[in-house]
PDB file of N, CA and C in Angstrom:
ATOM      1  N   GLN Y 259    -105.289 -87.066  47.527  1.00  0.00           N
ATOM      2  CA  GLN Y 259    -106.408 -87.207  48.456  1.00  0.00           C
ATOM      3  C   GLN Y 259    -106.203 -86.262  49.635  1.00  0.00           C
ATOM      4  N   ILE Y 260    -107.220 -85.548  50.015  1.00  0.00           N
ATOM      5  CA  ILE Y 260    -107.113 -84.609  51.122  1.00  0.00           C
ATOM      6  C   ILE Y 260    -107.551 -85.306  52.400  1.00  0.00           C
ATOM      7  N   ILE Y 261    -106.605 -85.530  53.283  1.00  0.00           N
ATOM      8  CA  ILE Y 261    -106.871 -86.249  54.531  1.00  0.00           C
ATOM      9  C   ILE Y 261    -107.034 -85.239  55.674  1.00  0.00           C
ATOM     10  N   SER Y 262    -106.222 -84.181  55.646  1.00  0.00           N
ATOM     11  CA  SER Y 262    -106.202 -83.247  56.755  1.00  0.00           C
ATOM     12  C   SER Y 262    -107.359 -82.247  56.730  1.00  0.00           C
ATOM     13  N   GLY Y 263    -108.085 -82.167  55.649  1.00  0.00           N
ATOM     14  CA  GLY Y 263    -109.129 -81.186  55.509  1.00  0.00           C
ATOM     15  C   GLY Y 263    -108.620 -79.922  54.794  1.00  0.00           C
ATOM     16  N   PHE Y 264    -107.362 -79.852  54.480  1.00  0.00           N
ATOM     17  CA  PHE Y 264    -106.759 -78.705  53.822  1.00  0.00           C
ATOM     18  C   PHE Y 264    -106.003 -79.181  52.607  1.00  0.00           C
ATOM     19  N   THR Y 265    -106.040 -78.356  51.544  1.00  0.00           N
ATOM     20  CA  THR Y 265    -105.094 -78.497  50.454  1.00  0.00           C
ATOM     21  C   THR Y 265    -103.900 -77.633  50.827  1.00  0.00           C
ATOM     22  N   PRO Y 266    -102.741 -77.815  50.187  1.00  0.00           N
ATOM     23  CA  PRO Y 266    -101.619 -76.929  50.497  1.00  0.00           C
ATOM     24  C   PRO Y 266    -102.000 -75.443  50.313  1.00  0.00           C
ATOM     25  N   GLU Y 267    -102.794 -75.176  49.265  1.00  0.00           N
ATOM     26  CA  GLU Y 267    -103.169 -73.801  48.926  1.00  0.00           C
ATOM     27  C   GLU Y 267    -104.099 -73.219  50.013  1.00  0.00           C
ATOM     28  N   SER Y 268    -105.118 -73.989  50.391  1.00  0.00           N
ATOM     29  CA  SER Y 268    -106.060 -73.462  51.361  1.00  0.00           C
ATOM     30  C   SER Y 268    -105.423 -73.263  52.734  1.00  0.00           C
ATOM     31  N   LEU Y 269    -104.525 -74.168  53.118  1.00  0.00           N
ATOM     32  CA  LEU Y 269    -103.814 -73.971  54.429  1.00  0.00           C
ATOM     33  C   LEU Y 269    -102.904 -72.779  54.354  1.00  0.00           C
ATOM     34  N   SER Y 270    -102.194 -72.639  53.241  1.00  0.00           N
ATOM     35  CA  SER Y 270    -101.309 -71.471  53.059  1.00  0.00           C
ATOM     36  C   SER Y 270    -102.097 -70.173  53.139  1.00  0.00           C
ATOM     37  N   ASN Y 271    -103.248 -70.140  52.465  1.00  0.00           N
ATOM     38  CA  ASN Y 271    -104.102 -68.941  52.496  1.00  0.00           C
ATOM     39  C   ASN Y 271    -104.561 -68.608  53.922  1.00  0.00           C
ATOM     40  N   MET Y 272    -104.946 -69.635  54.656  1.00  0.00           N
ATOM     41  CA  MET Y 272    -105.417 -69.406  56.030  1.00  0.00           C
ATOM     42  C   MET Y 272    -104.260 -68.884  56.885  1.00  0.00           C
ATOM     43  N   LEU Y 273    -103.074 -69.461  56.747  1.00  0.00           N
ATOM     44  CA  LEU Y 273    -101.920 -69.016  57.521  1.00  0.00           C
ATOM     45  C   LEU Y 273    -101.544 -67.581  57.174  1.00  0.00           C
ATOM     46  N   LYS Y 274    -101.651 -67.213  55.892  1.00  0.00           N
ATOM     47  CA  LYS Y 274    -101.378 -65.837  55.478  1.00  0.00           C
ATOM     48  C   LYS Y 274    -102.366 -64.884  56.126  1.00  0.00           C
ATOM     49  N   GLU Y 275    -103.628 -65.253  56.103  1.00  0.00           N
ATOM     50  CA  GLU Y 275    -104.656 -64.400  56.726  1.00  0.00           C
ATOM     51  C   GLU Y 275    -104.433 -64.224  58.220  1.00  0.00           C
ATOM     52  N   LEU Y 276    -103.883 -65.243  58.868  1.00  0.00           N
ATOM     53  CA  LEU Y 276    -103.624 -65.157  60.302  1.00  0.00           C
ATOM     54  C   LEU Y 276    -102.278 -64.517  60.615  1.00  0.00           C
ATOM     55  N   GLY Y 277    -101.494 -64.197  59.551  1.00  0.00           N
ATOM     56  CA  GLY Y 277    -100.201 -63.601  59.754  1.00  0.00           C
ATOM     57  C   GLY Y 277     -99.150 -64.614  60.262  1.00  0.00           C
ATOM     58  N   LEU Y 278     -99.363 -65.868  59.939  1.00  0.00           N
ATOM     59  CA  LEU Y 278     -98.428 -66.917  60.415  1.00  0.00           C
ATOM     60  C   LEU Y 278     -97.566 -67.382  59.253  1.00  0.00           C
ATOM     61  N   CYS Y 279     -96.592 -68.201  59.542  1.00  0.00           N
ATOM     62  CA  CYS Y 279     -95.708 -68.774  58.505  1.00  0.00           C
ATOM     63  C   CYS Y 279     -96.577 -69.454  57.436  1.00  0.00           C
ATOM     64  N   ASP Y 280     -96.227 -69.205  56.206  1.00  0.00           N
ATOM     65  CA  ASP Y 280     -97.027 -69.779  55.126  1.00  0.00           C
ATOM     66  C   ASP Y 280     -96.204 -70.643  54.162  1.00  0.00           C
ATOM     67  N   ASP Y 281     -94.935 -70.891  54.537  1.00  0.00           N
ATOM     68  CA  ASP Y 281     -94.103 -71.747  53.703  1.00  0.00           C
ATOM     69  C   ASP Y 281     -94.371 -73.208  54.036  1.00  0.00           C
ATOM     70  N   LEU Y 282     -95.106 -73.862  53.168  1.00  0.00           N
ATOM     71  CA  LEU Y 282     -95.468 -75.273  53.424  1.00  0.00           C
ATOM     72  C   LEU Y 282     -94.706 -76.222  52.543  1.00  0.00           C
ATOM     73  N   THR Y 283     -93.444 -75.949  52.370  1.00  0.00           N
ATOM     74  CA  THR Y 283     -92.613 -76.766  51.518  1.00  0.00           C
ATOM     75  C   THR Y 283     -91.634 -77.565  52.389  1.00  0.00           C
ATOM     76  N   LEU Y 284     -91.557 -78.851  52.107  1.00  0.00           N
ATOM     77  CA  LEU Y 284     -90.587 -79.741  52.754  1.00  0.00           C
ATOM     78  C   LEU Y 284     -89.786 -80.461  51.663  1.00  0.00           C
ATOM     79  N   THR Y 285     -88.548 -80.716  51.969  1.00  0.00           N
ATOM     80  CA  THR Y 285     -87.771 -81.631  51.119  1.00  0.00           C
ATOM     81  C   THR Y 285     -88.124 -83.030  51.513  1.00  0.00           C
ATOM     82  N   LYS Y 286     -87.774 -84.019  50.708  1.00  0.00           N
ATOM     83  CA  LYS Y 286     -88.068 -85.401  51.034  1.00  0.00           C
ATOM     84  C   LYS Y 286     -87.403 -85.838  52.337  1.00  0.00           C
ATOM     85  N   SER Y 287     -86.204 -85.324  52.577  1.00  0.00           N
ATOM     86  CA  SER Y 287     -85.539 -85.695  53.828  1.00  0.00           C
ATOM     87  C   SER Y 287     -86.201 -85.051  55.037  1.00  0.00           C
ATOM     88  N   GLN Y 288     -86.699 -83.823  54.864  1.00  0.00           N
ATOM     89  CA  GLN Y 288     -87.433 -83.178  55.961  1.00  0.00           C
ATOM     90  C   GLN Y 288     -88.722 -83.911  56.258  1.00  0.00           C
ATOM     91  N   LEU Y 289     -89.418 -84.381  55.173  1.00  0.00           N
ATOM     92  CA  LEU Y 289     -90.624 -85.148  55.354  1.00  0.00           C
ATOM     93  C   LEU Y 289     -90.332 -86.427  56.132  1.00  0.00           C
ATOM     94  N   GLU Y 290     -89.293 -87.124  55.748  1.00  0.00           N
ATOM     95  CA  GLU Y 290     -88.900 -88.370  56.429  1.00  0.00           C
ATOM     96  C   GLU Y 290     -88.604 -88.107  57.922  1.00  0.00           C
ATOM     97  N   GLU Y 291     -87.957 -86.956  58.210  1.00  0.00           N
ATOM     98  CA  GLU Y 291     -87.659 -86.608  59.597  1.00  0.00           C
ATOM     99  C   GLU Y 291     -88.938 -86.331  60.392  1.00  0.00           C
ATOM    100  N   CYS Y 292     -89.863 -85.649  59.774  1.00  0.00           N
ATOM    101  CA  CYS Y 292     -91.146 -85.343  60.414  1.00  0.00           C
ATOM    102  C   CYS Y 292     -91.925 -86.638  60.704  1.00  0.00           C
ATOM    103  N   VAL Y 293     -91.961 -87.501  59.712  1.00  0.00           N
ATOM    104  CA  VAL Y 293     -92.728 -88.755  59.854  1.00  0.00           C
ATOM    105  C   VAL Y 293     -92.089 -89.623  60.917  1.00  0.00           C
ATOM    106  N   SER Y 294     -90.763 -89.740  60.884  1.00  0.00           N
ATOM    107  CA  SER Y 294     -90.089 -90.603  61.854  1.00  0.00           C
ATOM    108  C   SER Y 294     -90.133 -90.031  63.261  1.00  0.00           C
ATOM    109  N   GLY Y 295     -90.408 -88.744  63.358  1.00  0.00           N
ATOM    110  CA  GLY Y 295     -90.502 -88.081  64.673  1.00  0.00           C
ATOM    111  C   GLY Y 295     -91.867 -88.342  65.366  1.00  0.00           C
ATOM    112  N   VAL Y 296     -92.814 -88.922  64.661  1.00  0.00           N
ATOM    113  CA  VAL Y 296     -94.114 -89.212  65.248  1.00  0.00           C
ATOM    114  C   VAL Y 296     -93.998 -90.502  66.033  1.00  0.00           C
ATOM    115  N   ASN Y 297     -94.484 -90.491  67.266  1.00  0.00           N
ATOM    116  CA  ASN Y 297     -94.456 -91.699  68.064  1.00  0.00           C
ATOM    117  C   ASN Y 297     -95.817 -92.404  67.894  1.00  0.00           C
ATOM    118  N   ILE Y 298     -95.827 -93.383  67.038  1.00  0.00           N
ATOM    119  CA  ILE Y 298     -97.083 -94.127  66.723  1.00  0.00           C
ATOM    120  C   ILE Y 298     -97.665 -94.780  67.991  1.00  0.00           C
ATOM    121  N   GLU Y 299     -96.827 -95.237  68.848  1.00  0.00           N
ATOM    122  CA  GLU Y 299     -97.266 -95.903  70.088  1.00  0.00           C
ATOM    123  C   GLU Y 299     -98.121 -94.970  70.934  1.00  0.00           C
ATOM    124  N   ARG Y 300     -97.758 -93.667  70.972  1.00  0.00           N
ATOM    125  CA  ARG Y 300     -98.517 -92.696  71.781  1.00  0.00           C
ATOM    126  C   ARG Y 300     -99.891 -92.412  71.138  1.00  0.00           C
ATOM    127  N   MET Y 301    -100.033 -92.761  69.910  1.00  0.00           N
ATOM    128  CA  MET Y 301    -101.314 -92.558  69.227  1.00  0.00           C
ATOM    129  C   MET Y 301    -102.256 -93.747  69.338  1.00  0.00           C
ATOM    130  N   SER Y 302    -101.863 -94.733  70.119  1.00  0.00           N
ATOM    131  CA  SER Y 302    -102.626 -95.973  70.218  1.00  0.00           C
ATOM    132  C   SER Y 302    -103.981 -95.800  70.853  1.00  0.00           C
ATOM    133  N   ASN Y 303    -104.200 -94.704  71.587  1.00  0.00           N
ATOM    134  CA  ASN Y 303    -105.498 -94.490  72.195  1.00  0.00           C
ATOM    135  C   ASN Y 303    -106.465 -93.784  71.261  1.00  0.00           C
ATOM    136  N   HIS Y 304    -105.989 -93.406  70.071  1.00  0.00           N
ATOM    137  CA  HIS Y 304    -106.854 -92.751  69.089  1.00  0.00           C
ATOM    138  C   HIS Y 304    -107.746 -93.827  68.458  1.00  0.00           C
ATOM    139  N   PRO Y 305    -109.019 -93.513  68.189  1.00  0.00           N
ATOM    140  CA  PRO Y 305    -109.917 -94.541  67.624  1.00  0.00           C
ATOM    141  C   PRO Y 305    -109.520 -95.082  66.275  1.00  0.00           C
ATOM    142  N   MET Y 306    -108.788 -94.284  65.497  1.00  0.00           N
ATOM    143  CA  MET Y 306    -108.261 -94.776  64.214  1.00  0.00           C
ATOM    144  C   MET Y 306    -106.818 -95.252  64.441  1.00  0.00           C
ATOM    145  N   LYS Y 307    -106.480 -96.384  63.874  1.00  0.00           N
ATOM    146  CA  LYS Y 307    -105.110 -96.858  64.003  1.00  0.00           C
ATOM    147  C   LYS Y 307    -104.269 -96.257  62.886  1.00  0.00           C
ATOM    148  N   PHE Y 308    -103.092 -95.764  63.242  1.00  0.00           N
ATOM    149  CA  PHE Y 308    -102.195 -95.110  62.310  1.00  0.00           C
ATOM    150  C   PHE Y 308    -100.909 -95.904  62.244  1.00  0.00           C
ATOM    151  N   ASP Y 309    -100.311 -95.897  61.053  1.00  0.00           N
ATOM    152  CA  ASP Y 309     -98.930 -96.387  60.891  1.00  0.00           C
ATOM    153  C   ASP Y 309     -98.157 -95.251  60.236  1.00  0.00           C
ATOM    154  N   TYR Y 310     -96.876 -95.458  60.003  1.00  0.00           N
ATOM    155  CA  TYR Y 310     -96.032 -94.398  59.448  1.00  0.00           C
ATOM    156  C   TYR Y 310     -96.458 -94.011  58.037  1.00  0.00           C
ATOM    157  N   GLU Y 311     -96.979 -94.960  57.259  1.00  0.00           N
ATOM    158  CA  GLU Y 311     -97.484 -94.641  55.944  1.00  0.00           C
ATOM    159  C   GLU Y 311     -98.658 -93.660  56.015  1.00  0.00           C
ATOM    160  N   ASP Y 312     -99.529 -93.907  56.974  1.00  0.00           N
ATOM    161  CA  ASP Y 312    -100.670 -92.955  57.204  1.00  0.00           C
ATOM    162  C   ASP Y 312    -100.190 -91.588  57.563  1.00  0.00           C
ATOM    163  N   VAL Y 313     -99.207 -91.492  58.421  1.00  0.00           N
ATOM    164  CA  VAL Y 313     -98.700 -90.216  58.878  1.00  0.00           C
ATOM    165  C   VAL Y 313     -98.085 -89.490  57.670  1.00  0.00           C
ATOM    166  N   GLU Y 314     -97.327 -90.199  56.855  1.00  0.00           N
ATOM    167  CA  GLU Y 314     -96.759 -89.575  55.660  1.00  0.00           C
ATOM    168  C   GLU Y 314     -97.874 -89.047  54.709  1.00  0.00           C
ATOM    169  N   LYS Y 315     -98.922 -89.828  54.516  1.00  0.00           N
ATOM    170  CA  LYS Y 315    -100.041 -89.363  53.685  1.00  0.00           C
ATOM    171  C   LYS Y 315    -100.678 -88.108  54.260  1.00  0.00           C
ATOM    172  N   ILE Y 316    -100.790 -88.037  55.549  1.00  0.00           N
ATOM    173  CA  ILE Y 316    -101.362 -86.827  56.181  1.00  0.00           C
ATOM    174  C   ILE Y 316    -100.455 -85.640  55.898  1.00  0.00           C
ATOM    175  N   TYR Y 317     -99.178 -85.778  56.104  1.00  0.00           N
ATOM    176  CA  TYR Y 317     -98.261 -84.646  55.813  1.00  0.00           C
ATOM    177  C   TYR Y 317     -98.342 -84.249  54.357  1.00  0.00           C
ATOM    178  N   ARG Y 318     -98.301 -85.226  53.481  1.00  0.00           N
ATOM    179  CA  ARG Y 318     -98.329 -84.961  52.023  1.00  0.00           C
ATOM    180  C   ARG Y 318     -99.631 -84.289  51.574  1.00  0.00           C
ATOM    181  N   SER Y 319    -100.715 -84.501  52.367  1.00  0.00           N
ATOM    182  CA  SER Y 319    -102.008 -83.920  51.971  1.00  0.00           C
ATOM    183  C   SER Y 319    -102.024 -82.434  52.137  1.00  0.00           C
ATOM    184  N   PHE Y 320    -101.145 -81.849  52.943  1.00  0.00           N
ATOM    185  CA  PHE Y 320    -101.179 -80.405  53.107  1.00  0.00           C
ATOM    186  C   PHE Y 320     -99.826 -79.731  52.988  1.00  0.00           C
ATOM    187  N   MET Y 321     -98.775 -80.480  52.704  1.00  0.00           N
ATOM    188  CA  MET Y 321     -97.442 -79.915  52.551  1.00  0.00           C
ATOM    189  C   MET Y 321     -97.002 -80.143  51.074  1.00  0.00           C
ATOM    190  N   ASN Y 322     -96.235 -79.202  50.567  1.00  0.00           N
ATOM    191  CA  ASN Y 322     -95.612 -79.344  49.246  1.00  0.00           C
ATOM    192  C   ASN Y 322     -94.263 -80.053  49.447  1.00  0.00           C
ATOM    193  N   VAL Y 323     -94.169 -81.287  48.981  1.00  0.00           N
ATOM    194  CA  VAL Y 323     -92.918 -82.050  49.177  1.00  0.00           C
ATOM    195  C   VAL Y 323     -92.150 -82.006  47.852  1.00  0.00           C
ATOM    196  N   GLN Y 324     -90.878 -81.575  47.969  1.00  0.00           N
ATOM    197  CA  GLN Y 324     -90.049 -81.450  46.774  1.00  0.00           C
ATOM    198  C   GLN Y 324     -88.822 -82.315  46.927  1.00  0.00           C
TER     199      GLN Y 324
END
């Protein structure tokens, strides 16, 4: 399911066109580190409520996790 609005391929293509980093690969441990680094409490003013599972789904929607 595409949550971020990008597939890994479309985001990678856009980054290549902009001349930016295009390696969208994370290991499972890197993904866990990224997800745990999000402060859910600071997102409490966002109209949608997020939990860590939602954050992981967002990352997985545009990153290649290996």
